[in-house]
PDB file of C-alpha atoms and ligand atoms in Angstrom:
ATOM      1  CA  MET L   1     135.386  84.793 108.595  1.00 78.00           C
ATOM      2  CA  ASN L   2     135.295  81.981 106.088  1.00 94.00           C
ATOM      3  CA  CYS L   3     131.619  81.319 105.354  1.00 98.00           C
ATOM      4  CA  ILE L   4     130.636  79.652 102.084  1.00 98.00           C
ATOM      5  CA  PHE L   5     127.100  81.085 102.128  1.00 98.00           C
ATOM      6  CA  CYS L   6     128.416  84.643 102.728  1.00 98.00           C
ATOM      7  CA  SER L   7     130.714  84.048  99.755  1.00 98.00           C
ATOM      8  CA  ILE L   8     127.741  82.947  97.617  1.00 98.00           C
ATOM      9  CA  ALA L   9     125.724  85.993  98.735  1.00 98.00           C
ATOM     10  CA  LYS L  10     128.649  88.260  97.768  1.00 98.00           C
ATOM     11  CA  LYS L  11     129.139  86.387  94.448  1.00 97.00           C
ATOM     12  CA  LYS L  12     132.641  85.381  95.525  1.00 97.00           C
ATOM     13  CA  ALA L  13     131.632  81.734  95.195  1.00 98.00           C
ATOM     14  CA  SER L  14     129.438  80.375  92.435  1.00 98.00           C
ATOM     15  CA  ALA L  15     125.968  78.968  92.900  1.00 98.00           C
ATOM     16  CA  GLU L  16     122.853  78.583  90.790  1.00 98.00           C
ATOM     17  CA  ILE L  17     120.989  81.593  92.157  1.00 98.00           C
ATOM     18  CA  VAL L  18     117.219  81.484  91.588  1.00 98.00           C
ATOM     19  CA  TYR L  19     116.222  84.635  93.510  1.00 98.00           C
ATOM     20  CA  GLU L  20     117.860  87.690  95.033  1.00 98.00           C
ATOM     21  CA  ASP L  21     116.763  90.919  96.705  1.00 98.00           C
ATOM     22  CA  ASP L  22     118.206  93.352  99.278  1.00 98.00           C
ATOM     23  CA  GLN L  23     117.784  90.904 102.142  1.00 98.00           C
ATOM     24  CA  LEU L  24     117.818  87.391 100.682  1.00 98.00           C
ATOM     25  CA  VAL L  25     119.482  85.068  98.215  1.00 98.00           C
ATOM     26  CA  ALA L  26     118.048  81.702  97.111  1.00 98.00           C
ATOM     27  CA  PHE L  27     120.089  79.113  95.240  1.00 98.00           C
ATOM     28  CA  LYS L  28     120.002  75.436  94.321  1.00 98.00           C
ATOM     29  CA  ASP L  29     121.527  73.005  96.806  1.00 98.00           C
ATOM     30  CA  ILE L  30     124.768  71.553  95.454  1.00 98.00           C
ATOM     31  CA  ASN L  31     123.792  68.059  96.695  1.00 97.00           C
ATOM     32  CA  PRO L  32     120.014  67.931  96.213  1.00 96.00           C
ATOM     33  CA  LYS L  33     118.026  65.546  98.413  1.00 95.00           C
ATOM     34  CA  ALA L  34     114.854  66.008  96.352  1.00 96.00           C
ATOM     35  CA  PRO L  35     114.074  66.989  92.723  1.00 97.00           C
ATOM     36  CA  VAL L  36     113.575  70.559  93.964  1.00 98.00           C
ATOM     37  CA  HIS L  37     116.050  71.556  96.687  1.00 98.00           C
ATOM     38  CA  ILE L  38     116.574  75.269  97.139  1.00 98.00           C
ATOM     39  CA  LEU L  39     118.274  77.082 100.020  1.00 98.00           C
ATOM     40  CA  ILE L  40     116.968  80.495 101.075  1.00 99.00           C
ATOM     41  CA  ILE L  41     119.468  82.546 103.087  1.00 98.00           C
ATOM     42  CA  PRO L  42     119.707  86.034 104.533  1.00 98.00           C
ATOM     43  CA  LYS L  43     122.536  88.130 103.065  1.00 98.00           C
ATOM     44  CA  GLU L  44     123.445  89.032 106.641  1.00 98.00           C
ATOM     45  CA  HIS L  45     125.536  86.413 108.396  1.00 98.00           C
ATOM     46  CA  ILE L  46     123.389  84.819 111.100  1.00 98.00           C
ATOM     47  CA  ALA L  47     124.876  81.513 112.231  1.00 98.00           C
ATOM     48  CA  SER L  48     121.710  79.634 113.190  1.00 98.00           C
ATOM     49  CA  VAL L  49     118.214  79.845 114.668  1.00 98.00           C
ATOM     50  CA  ASN L  50     119.968  80.151 118.057  1.00 98.00           C
ATOM     51  CA  ASP L  51     121.214  83.588 116.990  1.00 98.00           C
ATOM     52  CA  LEU L  52     117.819  85.003 115.995  1.00 98.00           C
ATOM     53  CA  THR L  53     116.132  87.750 118.001  1.00 98.00           C
ATOM     54  CA  GLU L  54     112.847  89.656 117.719  1.00 98.00           C
ATOM     55  CA  ILE L  55     114.629  92.051 115.364  1.00 98.00           C
ATOM     56  CA  ASN L  56     114.800  89.217 112.845  1.00 98.00           C
ATOM     57  CA  GLU L  57     111.033  88.525 112.797  1.00 98.00           C
ATOM     58  CA  PRO L  58     110.442  90.364 109.483  1.00 98.00           C
ATOM     59  CA  LEU L  59     113.420  88.581 107.918  1.00 98.00           C
ATOM     60  CA  LEU L  60     112.011  85.164 108.884  1.00 98.00           C
ATOM     61  CA  GLY L  61     108.669  86.126 107.407  1.00 98.00           C
ATOM     62  CA  GLN L  62     110.357  87.152 104.172  1.00 98.00           C
ATOM     63  CA  MET L  63     112.247  83.850 104.024  1.00 98.00           C
ATOM     64  CA  ILE L  64     109.047  81.802 104.367  1.00 98.00           C
ATOM     65  CA  ILE L  65     107.051  83.922 101.924  1.00 98.00           C
ATOM     66  CA  ARG L  66     109.917  83.654  99.436  1.00 98.00           C
ATOM     67  CA  ALA L  67     110.042  79.870  99.904  1.00 98.00           C
ATOM     68  CA  LYS L  68     106.327  79.725  99.086  1.00 98.00           C
ATOM     69  CA  ALA L  69     106.826  81.859  95.971  1.00 98.00           C
ATOM     70  CA  LEU L  70     109.696  79.618  94.853  1.00 98.00           C
ATOM     71  CA  ALA L  71     107.503  76.543  95.460  1.00 98.00           C
ATOM     72  CA  VAL L  72     104.891  78.070  93.152  1.00 98.00           C
ATOM     73  CA  LYS L  73     107.576  78.932  90.575  1.00 98.00           C
ATOM     74  CA  SER L  74     108.984  75.388  90.815  1.00 98.00           C
ATOM     75  CA  LYS L  75     105.463  73.968  90.320  1.00 98.00           C
ATOM     76  CA  ILE L  76     105.476  72.011  93.584  1.00 98.00           C
ATOM     77  CA  ALA L  77     103.035  74.172  95.545  1.00 98.00           C
ATOM     78  CA  ARG L  78     100.109  71.810  94.895  1.00 97.00           C
ATOM     79  CA  SER L  79     101.976  68.510  95.195  1.00 97.00           C
ATOM     80  CA  GLY L  80     103.612  69.603  98.456  1.00 97.00           C
ATOM     81  CA  TYR L  81     106.935  70.548  99.940  1.00 97.00           C
ATOM     82  CA  LYS L  82     108.871  70.791 103.178  1.00 97.00           C
ATOM     83  CA  LEU L  83     110.536  73.825 104.692  1.00 98.00           C
ATOM     84  CA  VAL L  84     113.381  72.793 106.996  1.00 97.00           C
ATOM     85  CA  LEU L  85     115.607  74.787 109.330  1.00 97.00           C
ATOM     86  CA  ASN L  86     118.322  72.639 110.875  1.00 97.00           C
ATOM     87  CA  CYS L  87     119.851  74.062 114.035  1.00 98.00           C
ATOM     88  CA  GLY L  88     123.037  72.621 115.481  1.00 97.00           C
ATOM     89  CA  ARG L  89     124.977  69.411 115.091  1.00 96.00           C
ATOM     90  CA  ASP L  90     122.315  66.941 116.274  1.00 95.00           C
ATOM     91  CA  ALA L  91     119.987  68.353 113.591  1.00 95.00           C
ATOM     92  CA  GLY L  92     122.676  67.941 110.961  1.00 94.00           C
ATOM     93  CA  GLN L  93     123.443  71.615 110.442  1.00 97.00           C
ATOM     94  CA  LEU L  94     126.658  71.584 108.436  1.00 96.00           C
ATOM     95  CA  VAL L  95     126.831  75.204 107.277  1.00 98.00           C
ATOM     96  CA  ASP L  96     126.807  77.781 110.079  1.00 98.00           C
ATOM     97  CA  HIS L  97     124.870  80.414 108.126  1.00 98.00           C
ATOM     98  CA  LEU L  98     121.097  80.365 108.549  1.00 98.00           C
ATOM     99  CA  HIS L  99     119.416  78.620 105.614  1.00 98.00           C
ATOM    100  CA  LEU L 100     115.870  77.490 104.955  1.00 98.00           C
ATOM    101  CA  HIS L 101     115.607  74.312 102.870  1.00 98.00           C
ATOM    102  CA  LEU L 102     112.777  74.129 100.318  1.00 98.00           C
ATOM    103  CA  LEU L 103     112.331  70.467  99.338  1.00 98.00           C
ATOM    104  CA  GLY L 104     109.800  68.971  96.955  1.00 97.00           C
ATOM    105  CA  GLY L 105     109.046  67.418  93.610  1.00 97.00           C
ATOM    106  CA  GLY L 106     108.669  63.854  94.883  1.00 94.00           C
ATOM    107  CA  PRO L 107     107.972  61.835  98.013  1.00 90.00           C
ATOM    108  CA  LEU L 108     109.869  63.287 100.953  1.00 92.00           C
ATOM    109  CA  ASP L 109     109.701  60.287 103.290  1.00 85.00           C
ATOM    110  CA  GLY L 110     112.822  60.131 105.386  1.00 81.00           C
ATOM    111  CA  ILE L 111     113.822  63.718 104.640  1.00 78.00           C
ATOM    112  CA  ALA L 112     113.676  65.829 107.788  1.00 69.00           C
TER     113      ALA L 112
HETATM  114  P1  LIG Q 201     122.510  71.780 106.554  1.00 62.25           P
HETATM  115  O1  LIG Q 201     122.836  70.327 106.702  1.00 62.25           O
HETATM  116  O2  LIG Q 201     123.589  72.687 107.132  1.00 62.25           O
HETATM  117  O3  LIG Q 201     121.128  72.127 107.037  1.00 62.25           O
HETATM  118  O4  LIG Q 201     122.448  72.029 105.001  1.00 62.25           O
HETATM  119  C1  LIG Q 201     123.524  72.551 104.284  1.00 62.25           C
HETATM  120  C2  LIG Q 201     123.195  72.351 102.834  1.00 62.25           C
HETATM  121  O5  LIG Q 201     124.046  73.176 102.059  1.00 62.25           O
HETATM  122  C3  LIG Q 201     123.398  70.912 102.344  1.00 62.25           C
HETATM  123  O6  LIG Q 201     122.195  70.406 101.790  1.00 62.25           O
HETATM  124  C4  LIG Q 201     124.520  71.033 101.318  1.00 62.25           C
HETATM  125  O7  LIG Q 201     124.338  70.162 100.219  1.00 62.25           O
HETATM  126  C5  LIG Q 201     124.445  72.488 100.904  1.00 62.25           C
HETATM  127  N1  LIG Q 201     125.709  73.093 100.524  1.00 62.25           N
HETATM  128  C6  LIG Q 201     126.872  73.018 101.213  1.00 62.25           C
HETATM  129  N2  LIG Q 201     127.842  73.706 100.590  1.00 62.25           N
HETATM  130  C7  LIG Q 201     127.269  74.225  99.474  1.00 62.25           C
HETATM  131  C8  LIG Q 201     127.776  75.041  98.403  1.00 62.25           C
HETATM  132  O8  LIG Q 201     128.944  75.428  98.359  1.00 62.25           O
HETATM  133  N3  LIG Q 201     126.898  75.380  97.423  1.00 62.25           N
HETATM  134  C9  LIG Q 201     125.595  74.977  97.426  1.00 62.25           C
HETATM  135  N4  LIG Q 201     124.830  75.348  96.409  1.00 62.25           N
HETATM  136  N5  LIG Q 201     125.080  74.211  98.430  1.00 62.25           N
HETATM  137  C10 LIG Q 201     125.912  73.844  99.428  1.00 62.25           C
HETATM  138 ZN1  LIG Q 202     127.794  83.592 106.428  1.00 62.25          ZN
END
């Protein structure tokens, strides 16, 4: 399978990684749509929200808690931020590996 986000998680493709643990990797979006634009992904390949089951509930919790921690670290927790999960083509999902967008650092009108 040729998945760019799996390659980033396995360090076979480069990215500006800002956080990593056993389950997750977070890295800067290559084409940022806001001053802070970080993607939080599971290391496991899960294509989209459509592929999640109850088994993944703890993973989703970890992704959101990590996004909050990265918002604090990026100093946007007080000013505000958006967490976005695009699912499928109509939502604009371009990479078929689950990823949570953390967007902030300026007005987010028109983003998601
Ligand atoms: P989607 O539209 O699928 O929700 O978001 C995919 C995001 O991944 C886009 O914001 C895009 O800029 C970002 N992206 C795509 N390929 C790469 C890559 O190779 N490296 C990084 N850092 N971001 C990527
Ligand atoms: Zn993948």
